[in-house]
Amino acid sequence: LTAVSKNRAALTGLSFHEALRAEGFNFFVGVPCSLLDPWLGLLPEREKASFVPATNEGEAVALAVGASLTGLRPVVYLQNSGLGNAVNPMTSLATVVGAALLYVIGYRGRAGTSDEPQHLLMGSMTEGLLSSMGCGWTVAEDVDTPHDLLVDASEDLRNGRSHALLFPPGGLIADASLSAEVPRATHPGLPRRVDHLRAAMDAVGTSSSVVVATTGKTGRELDHYAPRPENLCMVGSMGAAPSLALGIALGRPKHPVIVLDGDGALMMRLESLVTIGALKPRNLLHVVIDNNSYETTGGQPTSSSTVDFAAVANSCGYASSATANTAQATHDAVRAFLDGDVRGPHVHVALATSADSPKVGRPRTGPQEQAALLRSALRR
Ligand SMILES: Cc1ncc(C[n+]2csc(CCOP(=O)(O)OP(=O)(O)O)c2C)c(N)n1
């Protein structure tokens, strides 16, 4: 335990994990939040057999309910933005079968604090939303020890009520001595996300194609390296970029639309492949930068290494697909699409390392302003 200010204490990832283990929790499933990374970074090694990276938070809840029916004691981890994906199975599965679950939630956008625009509404709703779903909650800065943190949670769970531990920024801190435990930077020989992105944007050049970037660092890098009015950098709504791009492609069938997606985001809403494959927009190029990780939130692993996105897209009805491991191939794929040599919907899977790209800031243009710029670019 480390006191970071007078009324506030931060738990280390390891002390929190040990407290969970001491309370009997033995199954860990969810989608990461960077605020939880000091703890999540320990799970792949320490909990090899009982750690499940889920594709979205709703899937994680259902999986935890199933595990709880076998006597396992699951913990579901998520960012509060992911409560949006979890509400249905929380309200119409967990409560219906009487499964009480422990949630560990990264608490973004808490009322009275400043945060990114996509976190503000959910931040102000989080405590009320949990309460209205019958879920108890504890804010992890109001406690002194890992054990204290779990007192109300354990009591709720004993009474058949779910409970959420809410970690605001700084609520969990890394154990300096343990950083080597965390396996990072998969596939070091491959290009980085930023190399694929810059190659794609180099091919876009001065064309007026719409470019939609997925949530996280992809959008930040697009704004940093190739700012243009025809870009839309998604800031929240993880996984929704291809569907948003599909809507634009349908509304402007003659205008090229390119979506720069991530493996974590695509798996969170794999259903977008189904609708794109069914509607077959010729003007849509889907670039998936697959770095086998949630790099934006700390490099936690995804399950993409066992997924062939090109084959999935093909079987959903995409016109064509390719998987490549060089930035040049990504450049050439974008060029071929813009030159009309490759017709959409085409998926280009760009294999990447999860090694850090240079840090860039958040998009300077806010989401509403970006949407307004795009609207007027599309009117021209
Ligand atoms: C519903 C939801 N859950 C979790 C997050 C937190 N989050 C933001 S970006 C990100 C990782 C995205 O991974 P990927 O699409 O593979 O892109 P990468 O960061 O690896 O480039 C996560 C988990 C979020 N924004 N929304």
XYZ file of C-alpha atoms in Angstrom, residues 22-312:
291
model
C -7.119 -14.602 -0.578
C -10.883 -14.032 -0.949
C -11.071 -17.077 -3.226
C -11.425 -15.427 -6.633
C -9.916 -17.773 -9.194
C -11.150 -16.913 -12.708
C -10.400 -13.639 -14.503
C -12.194 -12.538 -17.643
C -12.758 -9.200 -19.352
C -11.585 -6.433 -21.664
C -8.786 -4.127 -20.481
C -8.746 -0.517 -19.361
C -5.404 1.281 -19.052
C -6.319 2.261 -15.453
C -6.309 -1.441 -14.526
C -3.062 -2.279 -16.329
C -0.908 -2.417 -13.138
C -3.040 -5.431 -12.155
C -4.009 -6.833 -15.599
C -0.353 -6.980 -16.634
C 0.170 -9.715 -14.008
C -2.612 -12.026 -15.151
C -1.210 -13.678 -18.320
C 1.754 -15.102 -16.382
C 0.265 -15.593 -12.903
C -3.110 -16.894 -13.968
C -2.218 -18.741 -17.166
C -4.966 -21.326 -16.737
C -7.617 -19.006 -15.344
C -7.239 -15.846 -17.403
C -9.512 -15.308 -20.396
C -9.179 -12.228 -22.619
C -12.761 -11.718 -23.843
C -13.751 -9.946 -27.065
C -16.275 -7.623 -25.429
C -17.607 -6.945 -21.978
C -20.972 -8.622 -22.607
C -19.218 -11.815 -23.622
C -17.132 -11.566 -20.449
C -20.249 -11.366 -18.250
C -21.850 -14.416 -19.888
C -18.602 -16.362 -19.598
C -18.298 -15.459 -15.930
C -21.887 -16.539 -15.266
C -21.128 -19.909 -16.878
C -17.939 -20.282 -14.865
C -19.775 -19.396 -11.652
C -22.267 -22.216 -12.293
C -19.348 -24.666 -12.044
C -18.245 -23.309 -8.666
C -15.468 -21.062 -9.990
C -15.294 -17.562 -8.493
C -14.980 -15.173 -11.418
C -13.867 -11.564 -11.595
C -15.029 -9.542 -14.627
C -12.747 -6.623 -15.499
C -13.680 -3.754 -17.790
C -13.590 -0.026 -18.376
C -16.810 1.741 -17.396
C -17.347 2.581 -21.085
C -17.745 -1.180 -21.532
C -20.731 -1.206 -19.166
C -22.618 -0.227 -22.309
C -21.738 -3.618 -23.801
C -22.351 -5.467 -20.532
C -25.775 -4.160 -19.524
C -27.793 -6.756 -21.429
C -26.147 -9.887 -19.978
C -25.904 -8.191 -16.558
C -29.638 -7.458 -16.483
C -31.064 -10.364 -18.425
C -28.640 -13.190 -17.677
C -26.663 -12.725 -14.451
C -29.617 -11.424 -12.444
C -32.048 -13.873 -14.063
C -30.064 -16.972 -13.089
C -29.055 -15.461 -9.747
C -25.325 -15.241 -10.437
C -23.639 -12.624 -8.249
C -20.409 -11.413 -9.846
C -17.471 -9.235 -8.848
C -16.697 -6.493 -11.360
C -13.388 -4.599 -11.407
C -13.930 -1.408 -13.365
C -11.615 1.350 -14.608
C -13.509 4.500 -13.669
C -13.122 7.133 -16.398
C -14.952 10.451 -16.521
C -16.092 10.488 -12.914
C -18.337 13.442 -12.132
C -16.259 16.424 -11.019
C -13.073 15.265 -12.758
C -11.838 16.153 -16.227
C -11.457 13.468 -18.872
C -11.799 12.844 -22.602
C -15.206 13.696 -24.141
C -16.180 10.058 -24.748
C -15.941 9.311 -21.012
C -17.968 12.164 -19.586
C -21.539 10.905 -19.959
C -20.808 7.315 -18.923
C -18.608 8.638 -16.111
C -21.448 10.682 -14.697
C -23.843 7.712 -15.020
C -21.677 4.870 -13.731
C -22.632 4.770 -10.042
C -26.331 5.304 -10.792
C -26.319 2.707 -13.552
C -24.750 0.090 -11.278
C -27.216 0.900 -8.499
C -30.179 0.700 -10.840
C -28.996 -2.750 -11.972
C -28.979 -3.858 -8.324
C -25.189 -3.965 -8.204
C -23.346 -2.639 -5.149
C -20.143 -0.639 -5.686
C -17.078 0.701 -3.910
C -14.819 3.477 -5.178
C -11.276 2.202 -4.705
C -9.913 5.470 -3.371
C -12.066 5.500 -0.259
C -10.220 2.565 1.313
C -6.953 2.028 3.104
C -5.962 -1.579 2.430
C -6.674 -4.186 -0.259
C -8.609 -6.110 2.360
C -10.823 -3.090 3.231
C -11.603 -2.720 -0.431
C -13.168 -6.164 -0.519
C -15.239 -5.996 2.676
C -18.455 -4.636 1.153
C -17.941 -6.642 -2.014
C -17.642 -9.917 -0.094
C -20.712 -9.105 1.971
C -22.735 -8.324 -1.161
C -21.603 -11.506 -2.900
C -22.501 -13.577 0.185
C -25.985 -12.070 -0.038
C -26.303 -12.927 -3.713
C -25.718 -9.379 -4.946
C -23.144 -8.367 -7.557
C -20.564 -5.742 -6.605
C -18.265 -3.455 -8.586
C -14.888 -2.073 -7.488
C -14.408 1.244 -9.269
C -10.794 2.337 -9.839
C -10.402 6.010 -10.735
C -7.096 7.241 -12.266
C -4.223 6.491 -9.883
C -6.269 3.979 -7.871
C -3.972 1.146 -8.921
C -0.247 1.566 -9.319
C 2.425 -0.684 -10.786
C 4.819 -2.739 -8.688
C 8.130 -1.426 -10.045
C 9.927 -4.689 -9.355
C 7.409 -6.722 -11.337
C 7.511 -4.954 -14.677
C 9.702 -7.668 -16.168
C 6.931 -10.196 -15.526
C 4.692 -8.711 -18.140
C 5.238 -10.137 -21.600
C 5.000 -7.276 -24.107
C 5.927 -6.538 -27.698
C 4.713 -9.532 -29.669
C 6.207 -10.287 -33.117
C 9.186 -7.899 -32.954
C 10.107 -8.488 -36.635
C 6.878 -6.985 -37.982
C 6.160 -3.318 -38.769
C 4.548 -1.230 -36.041
C 0.953 0.012 -36.231
C 2.280 3.463 -37.046
C 4.327 2.135 -39.997
C 1.222 0.590 -41.594
C -0.812 3.705 -40.855
C 1.721 6.065 -42.381
C 2.093 3.823 -45.448
C -1.695 3.780 -45.901
C -1.947 7.554 -45.561
C 0.952 8.055 -47.908
C -1.066 6.144 -50.521
C -4.183 8.198 -49.719
C -2.107 11.296 -50.509
C -4.238 14.208 -51.654
C -7.283 12.104 -52.576
C -10.532 13.045 -50.863
C -11.248 9.531 -49.577
C -12.886 9.346 -46.191
C -10.651 7.705 -43.568
C -12.182 6.424 -40.347
C -9.755 5.345 -37.599
C -10.611 2.992 -34.775
C -10.604 3.895 -31.071
C -7.296 4.394 -29.272
C -3.876 5.222 -30.612
C -4.802 4.561 -34.267
C -7.011 7.652 -34.268
C -4.407 9.678 -32.391
C -1.734 8.681 -34.925
C -4.011 9.447 -37.874
C -4.640 12.920 -36.514
C -0.961 13.448 -35.763
C 0.604 12.175 -38.994
C -2.095 12.919 -41.572
C -4.640 15.453 -40.314
C -7.280 16.164 -42.995
C -10.960 17.162 -43.007
C -11.996 13.807 -44.486
C -10.750 11.925 -41.393
C -12.847 10.756 -38.495
C -10.886 9.524 -35.480
C -13.183 7.495 -33.281
C -12.513 8.227 -29.647
C -15.039 5.952 -27.928
C -17.448 3.324 -29.217
C -14.716 0.725 -29.610
C -15.447 -1.661 -32.477
C -17.945 0.607 -34.229
C -15.540 2.100 -36.824
C -16.313 -0.365 -39.665
C -20.073 0.055 -39.188
C -19.720 3.828 -39.146
C -17.625 3.569 -42.318
C -20.266 1.312 -43.878
C -22.939 3.930 -43.182
C -20.825 6.562 -44.929
C -20.052 4.219 -47.840
C -23.771 3.511 -48.337
C -24.685 7.186 -48.180
C -21.936 8.169 -50.648
C -21.597 5.120 -52.918
C -19.166 6.821 -55.304
C -16.821 8.123 -52.604
C -13.947 5.863 -51.445
C -14.136 5.072 -47.745
C -11.236 3.491 -45.851
C -11.460 2.222 -42.287
C -8.295 1.682 -40.246
C -9.280 -0.946 -37.694
C -7.523 -2.847 -34.883
C -7.690 -6.557 -34.012
C -9.126 -5.867 -30.553
C -11.728 -3.486 -31.918
C -12.720 -5.770 -34.788
C -13.159 -8.750 -32.461
C -15.232 -6.602 -30.107
C -17.788 -6.166 -32.907
C -17.010 -8.912 -35.376
C -20.616 -8.613 -36.548
C -19.611 -5.650 -38.734
C -18.021 -8.150 -41.148
C -21.398 -9.834 -41.594
C -23.269 -6.679 -42.593
C -20.459 -5.346 -44.797
C -20.217 -8.757 -46.494
C -23.976 -8.834 -47.039
C -24.251 -5.299 -48.456
C -21.005 -5.447 -50.475
C -20.171 -1.730 -50.734
C -17.703 -1.485 -53.641
C -16.315 1.749 -52.196
C -15.196 0.346 -48.819
C -11.663 -0.752 -47.901
C -11.212 -2.343 -44.480
C -7.630 -2.250 -43.187
C -7.138 -4.276 -40.006
C -3.877 -3.545 -38.198
C -3.424 -6.774 -36.262
C -0.816 -6.434 -33.507
C -2.279 -9.278 -31.449
C -2.800 -6.931 -28.532
C -4.731 -4.069 -26.977
C -1.695 -1.867 -27.411
C -3.504 1.349 -26.481
C -4.390 0.165 -22.977
C -0.992 -1.325 -22.146
C -0.358 -4.164 -24.598
C -2.530 -6.844 -23.005
C -2.954 -9.881 -25.310
C -5.940 -10.412 -27.612
C -6.937 -13.765 -29.089
C -6.228 -12.654 -32.665
C -3.340 -15.070 -33.212
C -5.868 -17.869 -33.677
C -8.098 -15.829 -36.017
C -7.705 -15.535 -39.795
C -9.566 -12.243 -40.359
C -9.154 -12.509 -44.144
C -10.858 -15.910 -44.186
C -13.649 -14.703 -41.881
